[in-house]
Amino acid sequence: DQQVKQNSPSLSVQEGRISILNCDYTNSMFDYFLWYKKYPAEGPTFLISISSIKDKNEDGRFTVFLNKSAKHLSLHIVPSQPGDSAVYFCAASWGGNNRLAFGKGNQVVVIP
Amino acid sequence: NAGVTQTPKFQVLKTGQSMTLQCAQDMNHNSMYWYRQDPGMGLRLIYYSASEGTTDKGEVPNGYNVSRLNKREFSLRLESAAPSQTSVYFCASSESPGAGNTIYFGEGSWLTVV
């Protein structure tokens, strides 16, 4: 049973607009959440993370929001750029270790 | 700076054959991981090594063995390949096994079992 869920597998957005990616989880023991970005034929690369004790973390154009009561997190990219076109994976870990559970990913296409 | 290097990049195996995926990292990281990604799925952890000399099962270890040869290298072996093991395999490493340590991934190895 998948513990990290990403619905709406694909998203198209105009350059300059905001991209919002959503992620839901079922395991209440998760205490660390991450977003990874993946281009075709490459490995995933780390984008941004958030600890369960926080509700927001911002890094440049990327902001992650965590709503623990709803077991939901989201990634906001603003403004979106053509180079942001990729697959984005939500991931989570628990128990203070680095063993990640991944969602299925969201394909983002940024239209110039 | 190569980061995490996997070989081979592509491999076709017949059912029942064995093979080893090699992985090496040059970042002096303590922890290493093997993940697989199936079409339309997220990555799933096969095995990991928190530190040199230790290995542990992940979410989907059946049909695989691993060896942490030294601090740099972590290999994944398929003893008797099955079509269900057709997948993209990613090796990864992090400075330590604790949460929050960035995991760096290799470029992936595409394995097809016919």
Coordinates of N, CA and C in Angstrom, one line a residue:
Chain A
D1 N 0.8 -1.2 0.0 CA 0.0 0.0 0.0 C 0.9 1.2 0.0
Q2 N 0.6 2.1 -0.9 CA 1.5 3.3 -1.1 C 1.3 4.3 0.0
Q3 N 2.3 4.7 0.7 CA 2.2 5.6 1.8 C 2.3 7.0 1.4
V4 N 2.9 7.3 0.2 CA 3.1 8.6 -0.3 C 2.3 8.7 -1.6
K5 N 1.4 9.6 -1.7 CA 0.5 9.6 -2.9 C 0.6 10.9 -3.6
Q6 N 0.8 10.9 -4.9 CA 0.8 12.1 -5.7 C -0.3 11.9 -6.8
N7 N -1.3 12.6 -6.8 CA -2.4 12.5 -7.8 C -2.1 13.5 -8.9
S8 N -3.0 13.6 -9.8 CA -2.8 14.5 -10.9 C -1.4 14.4 -11.5
P9 N -1.2 13.3 -12.2 CA 0.2 12.9 -12.7 C 0.9 14.0 -13.5
S10 N 0.1 14.8 -14.2 CA 0.8 15.8 -15.1 C 0.2 17.2 -14.9
L11 N 1.0 18.2 -15.1 CA 0.6 19.6 -14.9 C 1.3 20.4 -16.0
S12 N 0.5 21.2 -16.7 CA 1.1 22.2 -17.7 C 0.8 23.6 -17.2
V13 N 1.9 24.4 -17.3 CA 1.8 25.8 -16.7 C 2.5 26.7 -17.6
Q14 N 2.0 27.9 -17.8 CA 2.7 29.0 -18.6 C 3.9 29.5 -17.8
E15 N 5.0 29.8 -18.6 CA 6.2 30.4 -18.0 C 5.8 31.6 -17.2
G16 N 6.4 31.8 -16.0 CA 6.1 32.9 -15.2 C 5.0 32.7 -14.2
R17 N 4.1 31.7 -14.5 CA 3.0 31.4 -13.5 C 3.5 30.5 -12.4
I18 N 2.6 30.3 -11.5 CA 2.9 29.4 -10.3 C 2.6 27.9 -10.7
S19 N 3.5 27.0 -10.3 CA 3.2 25.6 -10.4 C 3.0 25.1 -8.9
I20 N 1.9 24.4 -8.7 CA 1.6 23.8 -7.4 C 1.5 22.3 -7.5
L21 N 2.3 21.6 -6.8 CA 2.3 20.2 -6.8 C 1.8 19.7 -5.4
N22 N 1.0 18.7 -5.4 CA 0.4 18.2 -4.1 C 0.8 16.8 -3.8
C23 N 0.9 16.5 -2.5 CA 1.3 15.2 -2.0 C 0.6 14.9 -0.8
D24 N 0.0 13.7 -0.7 CA -0.6 13.2 0.5 C 0.1 12.0 1.1
Y25 N 0.1 11.8 2.4 CA 0.7 10.7 3.0 C -0.2 10.0 4.0
T26 N 0.0 8.8 4.3 CA -0.8 8.0 5.2 C -0.1 7.7 6.5
N27 N 1.2 7.6 6.5 CA 1.9 7.2 7.6 C 2.2 8.4 8.6
S28 N 1.5 8.4 9.7 CA 1.7 9.5 10.7 C 3.0 9.5 11.3
M29 N 3.8 8.5 11.1 CA 5.2 8.4 11.7 C 6.2 9.2 10.9
F30 N 5.8 9.6 9.7 CA 6.8 10.3 8.8 C 7.2 11.6 9.5
D31 N 8.4 11.9 9.5 CA 8.9 13.1 10.2 C 9.8 14.0 9.4
Y32 N 10.0 13.6 8.1 CA 10.8 14.4 7.2 C 10.3 14.2 5.8
F33 N 10.2 15.4 5.1 CA 9.6 15.3 3.8 C 10.5 16.0 2.8
L34 N 10.5 15.5 1.6 CA 11.4 16.0 0.6 C 10.8 16.1 -0.8
W35 N 11.3 16.9 -1.6 CA 10.9 16.9 -3.0 C 12.2 16.7 -3.9
Y36 N 12.0 15.8 -4.8 CA 13.1 15.6 -5.8 C 12.6 15.9 -7.2
K37 N 13.5 16.3 -8.0 CA 13.3 16.6 -9.4 C 14.0 15.7 -10.3
K38 N 13.4 15.2 -11.4 CA 14.1 14.2 -12.2 C 13.9 14.6 -13.7
Y39 N 15.0 14.7 -14.4 CA 15.0 14.8 -15.9 C 15.1 13.4 -16.5
P40 N 14.6 13.3 -17.7 CA 14.7 12.0 -18.4 C 16.1 11.5 -18.4
A41 N 16.3 10.2 -18.2 CA 17.6 9.6 -18.3 C 18.7 10.1 -17.3
E42 N 18.2 10.7 -16.3 CA 19.0 11.2 -15.2 C 18.5 10.7 -13.9
G43 N 19.3 10.7 -12.8 CA 18.9 10.3 -11.5 C 18.1 11.5 -10.9
P44 N 17.3 11.3 -9.9 CA 16.6 12.4 -9.2 C 17.7 13.3 -8.5
T45 N 17.3 14.5 -8.4 CA 18.2 15.5 -7.7 C 17.3 16.2 -6.6
F46 N 17.9 16.4 -5.4 CA 17.2 17.0 -4.3 C 16.9 18.4 -4.6
L47 N 15.6 18.8 -4.2 CA 15.2 20.1 -4.5 C 15.0 20.9 -3.2
I48 N 14.2 20.4 -2.3 CA 13.8 21.1 -1.0 C 13.3 20.1 0.0
S49 N 13.4 20.4 1.3 CA 12.8 19.5 2.3 C 12.2 20.3 3.4
I50 N 11.5 19.6 4.3 CA 10.9 20.2 5.4 C 10.7 19.2 6.5
S51 N 11.1 19.6 7.7 CA 10.9 18.8 8.9 C 9.4 18.8 9.4
S52 N 9.0 17.8 10.0 CA 7.6 17.8 10.5 C 7.3 18.8 11.6
I53 N 8.3 19.4 12.1 CA 8.1 20.4 13.2 C 7.9 21.8 12.6
K54 N 8.0 21.9 11.3 CA 7.8 23.2 10.6 C 6.5 23.1 9.7
D55 N 6.0 24.2 9.3 CA 4.9 24.2 8.3 C 5.2 24.8 7.0
K56 N 6.4 25.4 6.9 CA 6.8 26.1 5.7 C 8.3 26.1 5.6
N57 N 8.8 25.9 4.4 CA 10.3 26.1 4.1 C 10.4 26.7 2.7
E58 N 11.2 27.7 2.6 CA 11.4 28.4 1.3 C 12.8 28.4 0.9
D59 N 13.0 28.2 -0.4 CA 14.4 28.3 -1.0 C 14.3 28.9 -2.4
G60 N 14.5 30.1 -2.5 CA 14.4 30.8 -3.8 C 13.0 30.7 -4.3
R61 N 12.9 30.2 -5.5 CA 11.6 30.1 -6.2 C 10.7 28.9 -5.6
F62 N 11.3 28.1 -4.8 CA 10.6 26.9 -4.3 C 10.2 27.0 -2.8
T63 N 8.9 26.7 -2.6 CA 8.4 26.7 -1.2 C 7.6 25.5 -1.0
V64 N 7.9 24.8 0.2 CA 7.1 23.6 0.5 C 6.3 24.0 1.8
F65 N 5.0 23.6 1.7 CA 4.1 23.8 2.8 C 3.7 22.4 3.3
L66 N 3.7 22.3 4.7 CA 3.3 21.0 5.3 C 2.0 21.3 6.2
N67 N 1.0 20.5 6.0 CA -0.2 20.5 6.9 C -0.3 19.1 7.5
K68 N 0.2 19.0 8.7 CA 0.3 17.7 9.4 C -1.1 17.1 9.7
S69 N -2.0 18.0 10.1 CA -3.3 17.5 10.5 C -4.0 16.9 9.3
A70 N -3.7 17.4 8.1 CA -4.3 16.9 6.9 C -3.4 15.8 6.2
K71 N -2.3 15.6 6.7 CA -1.3 14.7 6.1 C -1.1 15.1 4.6
H72 N -0.8 16.3 4.4 CA -0.7 16.9 3.1 C 0.5 17.9 3.0
L73 N 1.2 17.8 1.9 CA 2.2 18.8 1.6 C 2.1 19.3 0.2
S74 N 2.6 20.4 -0.1 CA 2.6 21.0 -1.4 C 3.9 21.7 -1.7
L75 N 4.2 21.7 -3.0 CA 5.4 22.4 -3.5 C 4.9 23.5 -4.4
H76 N 5.4 24.7 -4.2 CA 5.0 25.9 -5.0 C 6.3 26.3 -5.7
I77 N 6.2 26.5 -7.0 CA 7.3 27.0 -7.8 C 6.8 28.3 -8.5
V78 N 7.5 29.4 -8.1 CA 7.1 30.7 -8.7 C 8.2 31.6 -8.8
P79 N 8.5 32.2 -10.0 CA 7.8 31.9 -11.2 C 8.3 30.6 -11.9
S80 N 7.5 29.9 -12.6 CA 7.9 28.7 -13.3 C 8.7 29.1 -14.5
Q81 N 9.7 28.3 -14.7 CA 10.6 28.5 -15.9 C 10.7 27.3 -16.7
P82 N 11.0 27.4 -18.0 CA 11.1 26.2 -18.9 C 12.0 25.1 -18.4
G83 N 13.1 25.5 -17.7 CA 14.0 24.5 -17.1 C 13.4 23.7 -16.0
D84 N 12.2 24.1 -15.5 CA 11.5 23.4 -14.4 C 10.7 22.2 -15.0
S85 N 10.6 22.1 -16.3 CA 9.9 21.0 -16.9 C 10.7 19.7 -16.5
A86 N 10.0 18.8 -15.8 CA 10.6 17.6 -15.2 C 9.6 16.8 -14.5
V87 N 10.0 15.7 -13.9 CA 9.1 14.9 -13.0 C 9.5 15.2 -11.6
Y88 N 8.5 15.5 -10.8 CA 8.8 15.9 -9.4 C 8.2 14.8 -8.5
F89 N 9.1 14.3 -7.6 CA 8.8 13.2 -6.7 C 8.7 13.8 -5.3
C90 N 7.6 13.5 -4.6 CA 7.5 13.7 -3.2 C 8.0 12.5 -2.4
A91 N 8.7 12.7 -1.3 CA 9.3 11.6 -0.6 C 9.2 11.9 0.9
A92 N 9.3 10.8 1.7 CA 9.2 11.0 3.2 C 10.0 9.9 3.9
S93 N 10.4 10.3 5.1 CA 11.2 9.3 5.9 C 10.7 9.4 7.3
W94 N 11.0 8.4 8.1 CA 10.6 8.4 9.5 C 11.7 7.8 10.4
G95 N 11.6 8.0 11.7 CA 12.5 7.4 12.6 C 13.9 8.0 12.6
G96 N 14.0 9.2 12.0 CA 15.3 9.8 12.0 C 16.3 9.2 11.0
N97 N 15.8 8.3 10.2 CA 16.7 7.7 9.2 C 16.5 8.3 7.8
N98 N 17.2 7.8 6.9 CA 17.2 8.4 5.5 C 16.6 7.4 4.5
R99 N 15.8 6.5 5.0 CA 15.2 5.5 4.1 C 13.9 6.2 3.6
L100 N 13.9 6.5 2.3 CA 12.8 7.3 1.7 C 11.7 6.4 1.1
A101 N 10.5 6.9 1.3 CA 9.3 6.3 0.6 C 8.9 7.4 -0.4
F102 N 8.8 7.0 -1.7 CA 8.5 8.0 -2.8 C 7.1 7.9 -3.2
G103 N 6.6 9.0 -3.7 CA 5.3 9.0 -4.5 C 5.6 8.6 -5.9
K104 N 4.6 8.5 -6.8 CA 4.7 8.1 -8.1 C 5.3 9.2 -9.0
G105 N 5.2 10.5 -8.6 CA 5.8 11.6 -9.4 C 4.7 12.3 -10.1
N106 N 5.0 13.6 -10.4 CA 4.2 14.5 -11.2 C 5.0 15.1 -12.3
Q107 N 4.5 14.9 -13.5 CA 5.2 15.5 -14.7 C 4.7 17.0 -14.8
V108 N 5.7 17.9 -14.8 CA 5.4 19.3 -15.0 C 6.0 19.7 -16.3
V109 N 5.2 20.4 -17.1 CA 5.6 21.0 -18.4 C 5.4 22.5 -18.3
V110 N 6.4 23.3 -18.4 CA 6.3 24.7 -18.4 C 6.4 25.2 -19.9
I111 N 5.3 25.9 -20.3 CA 5.2 26.3 -21.7 C 5.8 27.7 -21.8
P112 N 6.8 27.9 -22.7 CA 7.4 29.2 -22.8 C 6.4 30.2 -23.4
Chain B
N1 N 34.1 16.2 -10.8 CA 33.5 15.5 -9.7 C 32.4 14.6 -10.2
A2 N 32.7 13.2 -10.1 CA 31.8 12.3 -10.7 C 30.5 12.1 -9.9
G3 N 30.6 12.1 -8.6 CA 29.5 11.9 -7.7 C 29.2 10.4 -7.6
V4 N 28.1 9.9 -8.0 CA 27.7 8.5 -7.9 C 27.7 7.9 -9.3
T5 N 28.5 6.9 -9.5 CA 28.7 6.3 -10.9 C 28.2 4.9 -10.8
Q6 N 27.3 4.5 -11.8 CA 26.8 3.2 -11.9 C 27.2 2.5 -13.2
T7 N 27.5 1.2 -13.2 CA 27.7 0.5 -14.4 C 27.1 -0.9 -14.3
P8 N 26.6 -1.5 -15.4 CA 26.4 -0.8 -16.7 C 25.2 0.1 -16.7
K9 N 25.1 0.9 -17.8 CA 24.0 1.8 -18.0 C 22.8 1.0 -18.6
F10 N 23.1 0.1 -19.4 CA 22.0 -0.7 -20.1 C 22.5 -2.2 -20.0
Q11 N 21.5 -3.1 -19.8 CA 21.8 -4.5 -19.8 C 20.5 -5.3 -20.1
V12 N 20.7 -6.3 -21.0 CA 19.6 -7.2 -21.3 C 20.0 -8.6 -20.8
L13 N 19.2 -9.2 -20.0 CA 19.4 -10.5 -19.4 C 18.4 -11.5 -19.8
K14 N 18.7 -12.8 -19.9 CA 17.7 -13.8 -20.1 C 17.3 -14.3 -18.7
T15 N 16.1 -14.7 -18.6 CA 15.5 -15.3 -17.3 C 16.5 -16.3 -16.8
G16 N 16.8 -16.2 -15.5 CA 17.7 -17.2 -14.9 C 19.2 -16.8 -14.8
Q17 N 19.6 -15.8 -15.7 CA 20.9 -15.4 -15.7 C 21.2 -14.5 -14.4
S18 N 22.5 -14.4 -14.1 CA 22.9 -13.6 -13.0 C 23.7 -12.4 -13.5
M19 N 23.7 -11.3 -12.7 CA 24.5 -10.2 -13.0 C 24.7 -9.3 -11.7
T20 N 25.7 -8.4 -11.8 CA 26.0 -7.5 -10.7 C 26.0 -6.1 -11.2
L21 N 25.2 -5.2 -10.6 CA 25.3 -3.8 -10.9 C 26.3 -3.2 -9.9
Q22 N 27.2 -2.4 -10.5 CA 28.3 -1.8 -9.7 C 28.0 -0.4 -9.4
C23 N 28.4 0.1 -8.3 CA 28.1 1.5 -7.9 C 29.3 2.0 -7.1
A24 N 29.8 3.2 -7.4 CA 30.9 3.8 -6.7 C 30.6 5.3 -6.5
Q25 N 30.9 5.8 -5.3 CA 30.8 7.3 -5.0 C 32.1 7.8 -4.6
D26 N 32.3 9.1 -5.0 CA 33.6 9.7 -4.7 C 33.4 10.9 -3.7
M27 N 32.4 10.9 -2.9 CA 32.1 12.0 -2.0 C 32.4 11.6 -0.6
N28 N 33.0 10.5 -0.4 CA 33.4 10.0 1.0 C 32.2 9.9 1.9
H29 N 31.1 9.4 1.3 CA 29.8 9.3 2.0 C 29.8 7.9 2.8
N30 N 29.2 8.0 3.9 CA 29.1 6.8 4.7 C 28.0 5.8 4.3
S31 N 26.9 6.4 3.8 CA 25.7 5.6 3.5 C 25.4 5.5 2.0
M32 N 25.0 4.3 1.6 CA 24.7 4.1 0.2 C 23.4 3.3 0.1
Y33 N 22.7 3.4 -1.1 CA 21.4 2.9 -1.2 C 21.2 2.3 -2.7
W34 N 20.3 1.3 -2.8 CA 19.9 0.9 -4.1 C 18.4 1.0 -4.2
Y35 N 17.9 1.7 -5.2 CA 16.5 1.9 -5.4 C 16.1 1.3 -6.8
R36 N 14.9 0.9 -7.0 CA 14.4 0.6 -8.4 C 13.2 1.4 -8.7
Q37 N 13.0 1.7 -10.0 CA 11.9 2.5 -10.4 C 11.2 1.8 -11.6
D38 N 10.0 1.4 -11.4 CA 9.2 0.8 -12.4 C 8.3 1.8 -13.1
P39 N 7.9 1.6 -14.4 CA 7.1 2.6 -15.1 C 5.9 3.1 -14.3
G40 N 5.8 4.4 -14.3 CA 4.6 5.0 -13.6 C 4.7 4.9 -12.1
M41 N 5.8 4.5 -11.6 CA 5.9 4.3 -10.1 C 7.0 5.2 -9.5
G42 N 6.9 5.3 -8.2 CA 8.0 6.0 -7.6 C 9.2 5.1 -7.3
L43 N 10.2 5.6 -6.8 CA 11.4 4.8 -6.4 C 11.1 3.9 -5.2
R44 N 11.6 2.7 -5.2 CA 11.4 1.8 -4.0 C 12.8 1.3 -3.6
L45 N 13.0 1.4 -2.3 CA 14.3 1.0 -1.7 C 14.4 -0.5 -1.7
I46 N 15.6 -1.0 -2.2 CA 15.8 -2.4 -2.3 C 16.7 -2.8 -1.1
Y47 N 17.8 -2.2 -1.0 CA 18.8 -2.4 0.1 C 19.5 -1.1 0.4
Y48 N 20.0 -1.0 1.6 CA 20.8 0.2 2.0 C 21.9 -0.3 2.9
S49 N 22.9 0.6 2.9 CA 24.1 0.4 3.8 C 24.3 1.7 4.6
A50 N 24.0 1.7 5.8 CA 24.1 2.9 6.6 C 25.6 3.3 6.8
S51 N 26.5 2.3 6.9 CA 27.9 2.6 7.0 C 28.7 1.4 6.4
E52 N 29.9 1.6 6.2 CA 30.8 0.5 5.7 C 30.7 -0.7 6.6
G53 N 30.4 -1.9 6.1 CA 30.3 -3.1 6.9 C 29.0 -3.5 7.3
T54 N 28.0 -2.6 7.0 CA 26.6 -2.9 7.3 C 25.7 -2.9 6.1
T55 N 24.7 -3.8 6.0 CA 23.7 -3.7 5.0 C 22.4 -4.1 5.6
D56 N 21.3 -3.5 5.1 CA 20.0 -3.9 5.6 C 19.0 -3.9 4.5
K57 N 17.9 -4.7 4.7 CA 16.9 -4.7 3.6 C 16.0 -3.5 3.6
G58 N 15.6 -3.2 2.4 CA 14.6 -2.1 2.3 C 13.2 -2.6 2.0
E59 N 12.5 -1.9 1.2 CA 11.1 -2.3 1.0 C 10.9 -3.5 0.1
V60 N 11.8 -3.7 -0.9 CA 11.6 -4.8 -1.9 C 12.9 -5.5 -2.1
P61 N 13.4 -6.3 -1.1 CA 14.7 -6.9 -1.2 C 14.7 -8.3 -1.9
N62 N 13.6 -8.9 -2.1 CA 13.5 -10.3 -2.6 C 14.1 -10.4 -3.9
G63 N 15.0 -11.4 -4.1 CA 15.7 -11.6 -5.4 C 17.0 -10.9 -5.6
Y64 N 17.4 -10.1 -4.6 CA 18.6 -9.3 -4.7 C 19.5 -9.6 -3.5
N65 N 20.8 -9.4 -3.7 CA 21.8 -9.4 -2.7 C 22.7 -8.2 -2.9
V66 N 23.3 -7.7 -1.8 CA 24.2 -6.6 -1.9 C 25.5 -6.9 -1.2
S67 N 26.5 -6.1 -1.6 CA 27.8 -6.1 -0.9 C 28.3 -4.7 -0.8
R68 N 28.7 -4.3 0.4 CA 29.4 -3.0 0.6 C 30.8 -3.4 0.6
L69 N 31.5 -3.3 -0.5 CA 32.8 -3.8 -0.7 C 33.8 -2.9 0.0
N70 N 33.6 -1.7 0.1 CA 34.4 -0.7 0.9 C 33.6 0.6 1.0
K71 N 34.2 1.6 1.5 CA 33.4 2.8 1.7 C 32.8 3.4 0.4
R72 N 33.6 3.2 -0.7 CA 33.2 3.8 -1.9 C 32.2 3.0 -2.7
E73 N 32.2 1.7 -2.6 CA 31.5 0.8 -3.5 C 30.4 0.0 -2.9
F74 N 29.3 -0.1 -3.6 CA 28.1 -0.8 -3.1 C 27.5 -1.5 -4.3
S75 N 27.6 -2.9 -4.4 CA 27.1 -3.6 -5.5 C 25.8 -4.3 -5.3
L76 N 25.0 -4.4 -6.3 CA 23.7 -5.1 -6.2 C 23.7 -6.3 -7.2
R77 N 23.4 -7.5 -6.6 CA 23.5 -8.7 -7.4 C 22.1 -9.4 -7.6
L78 N 21.8 -9.7 -8.8 CA 20.7 -10.5 -9.2 C 21.2 -12.0 -9.4
E79 N 20.8 -12.9 -8.6 CA 21.3 -14.2 -8.7 C 20.7 -15.0 -9.8
S80 N 19.4 -14.9 -10.0 CA 18.6 -15.5 -11.0 C 17.5 -14.6 -11.5
A81 N 17.8 -13.8 -12.5 CA 17.0 -12.8 -13.0 C 15.6 -13.2 -13.4
A82 N 14.6 -12.4 -13.1 CA 13.2 -12.7 -13.5 C 12.6 -11.5 -14.2
P83 N 11.7 -11.7 -15.1 CA 11.1 -10.6 -15.9 C 10.6 -9.5 -14.9
S84 N 10.1 -9.9 -13.7 CA 9.6 -8.9 -12.8 C 10.7 -7.9 -12.3
Q85 N 12.0 -8.3 -12.6 CA 13.1 -7.4 -12.2 C 13.5 -6.4 -13.3
T86 N 12.8 -6.4 -14.4 CA 12.9 -5.4 -15.4 C 12.6 -4.1 -14.8
S87 N 13.6 -3.2 -14.8 CA 13.4 -1.9 -14.1 C 14.5 -1.0 -14.3
V88 N 14.4 0.2 -13.8 CA 15.6 1.1 -13.8 C 16.1 1.1 -12.4
Y89 N 17.4 0.9 -12.2 CA 18.0 0.8 -10.9 C 18.9 2.1 -10.6
F90 N 18.6 2.6 -9.5 CA 19.4 3.8 -9.1 C 20.2 3.5 -7.8
C91 N 21.5 3.8 -7.9 CA 22.3 3.8 -6.7 C 22.4 5.2 -6.1
A92 N 22.6 5.3 -4.8 CA 22.6 6.7 -4.2 C 23.5 6.6 -3.0
S93 N 23.9 7.8 -2.5 CA 24.7 7.9 -1.3 C 24.3 9.2 -0.6
S94 N 24.6 9.1 0.7 CA 24.5 10.3 1.6 C 25.6 10.3 2.6
E95 N 25.9 11.5 3.2 CA 27.0 11.6 4.1 C 26.8 10.7 5.3
S96 N 25.6 10.6 5.8 CA 25.3 9.8 6.9 C 23.8 9.3 6.8
P97 N 23.4 8.3 7.6 CA 22.1 7.7 7.4 C 21.0 8.5 8.1
G98 N 21.2 9.6 8.7 CA 20.2 10.4 9.4 C 19.3 11.2 8.4
A99 N 18.1 11.4 8.8 CA 17.2 12.2 8.0 C 17.7 13.6 7.8
G100 N 17.5 14.1 6.7 CA 18.0 15.5 6.4 C 19.3 15.5 5.6
N101 N 20.0 14.3 5.6 CA 21.2 14.3 4.8 C 20.8 14.1 3.3
T102 N 21.3 15.0 2.5 CA 20.9 14.9 1.1 C 21.4 13.6 0.5
I103 N 20.4 13.0 -0.2 CA 20.8 11.8 -1.0 C 21.1 12.1 -2.4
Y104 N 22.2 11.7 -2.9 CA 22.7 11.9 -4.2 C 22.5 10.7 -5.0
F105 N 21.9 10.8 -6.2 CA 21.6 9.6 -7.0 C 22.5 9.5 -8.2
G106 N 22.8 8.3 -8.6 CA 23.5 8.1 -9.9 C 22.5 8.2 -11.0
E107 N 22.9 8.0 -12.3 CA 22.1 8.3 -13.5 C 21.2 7.2 -13.8
G108 N 21.4 6.0 -13.2 CA 20.5 4.9 -13.4 C 21.0 3.8 -14.3
S109 N 20.6 2.6 -14.1 CA 20.9 1.5 -14.9 C 19.6 0.8 -15.4
W110 N 19.5 0.7 -16.7 CA 18.3 0.2 -17.3 C 18.5 -1.3 -17.5
L111 N 17.7 -2.1 -16.8 CA 17.8 -3.6 -16.9 C 16.5 -4.2 -17.5
T112 N 16.7 -5.0 -18.5 CA 15.6 -5.7 -19.1 C 15.8 -7.2 -19.0
V113 N 14.9 -7.9 -18.4 CA 15.0 -9.4 -18.3 C 13.9 -10.0 -19.2
V114 N 14.4 -10.8 -20.2 CA 13.5 -11.4 -21.2 C 13.4 -12.9 -21.0

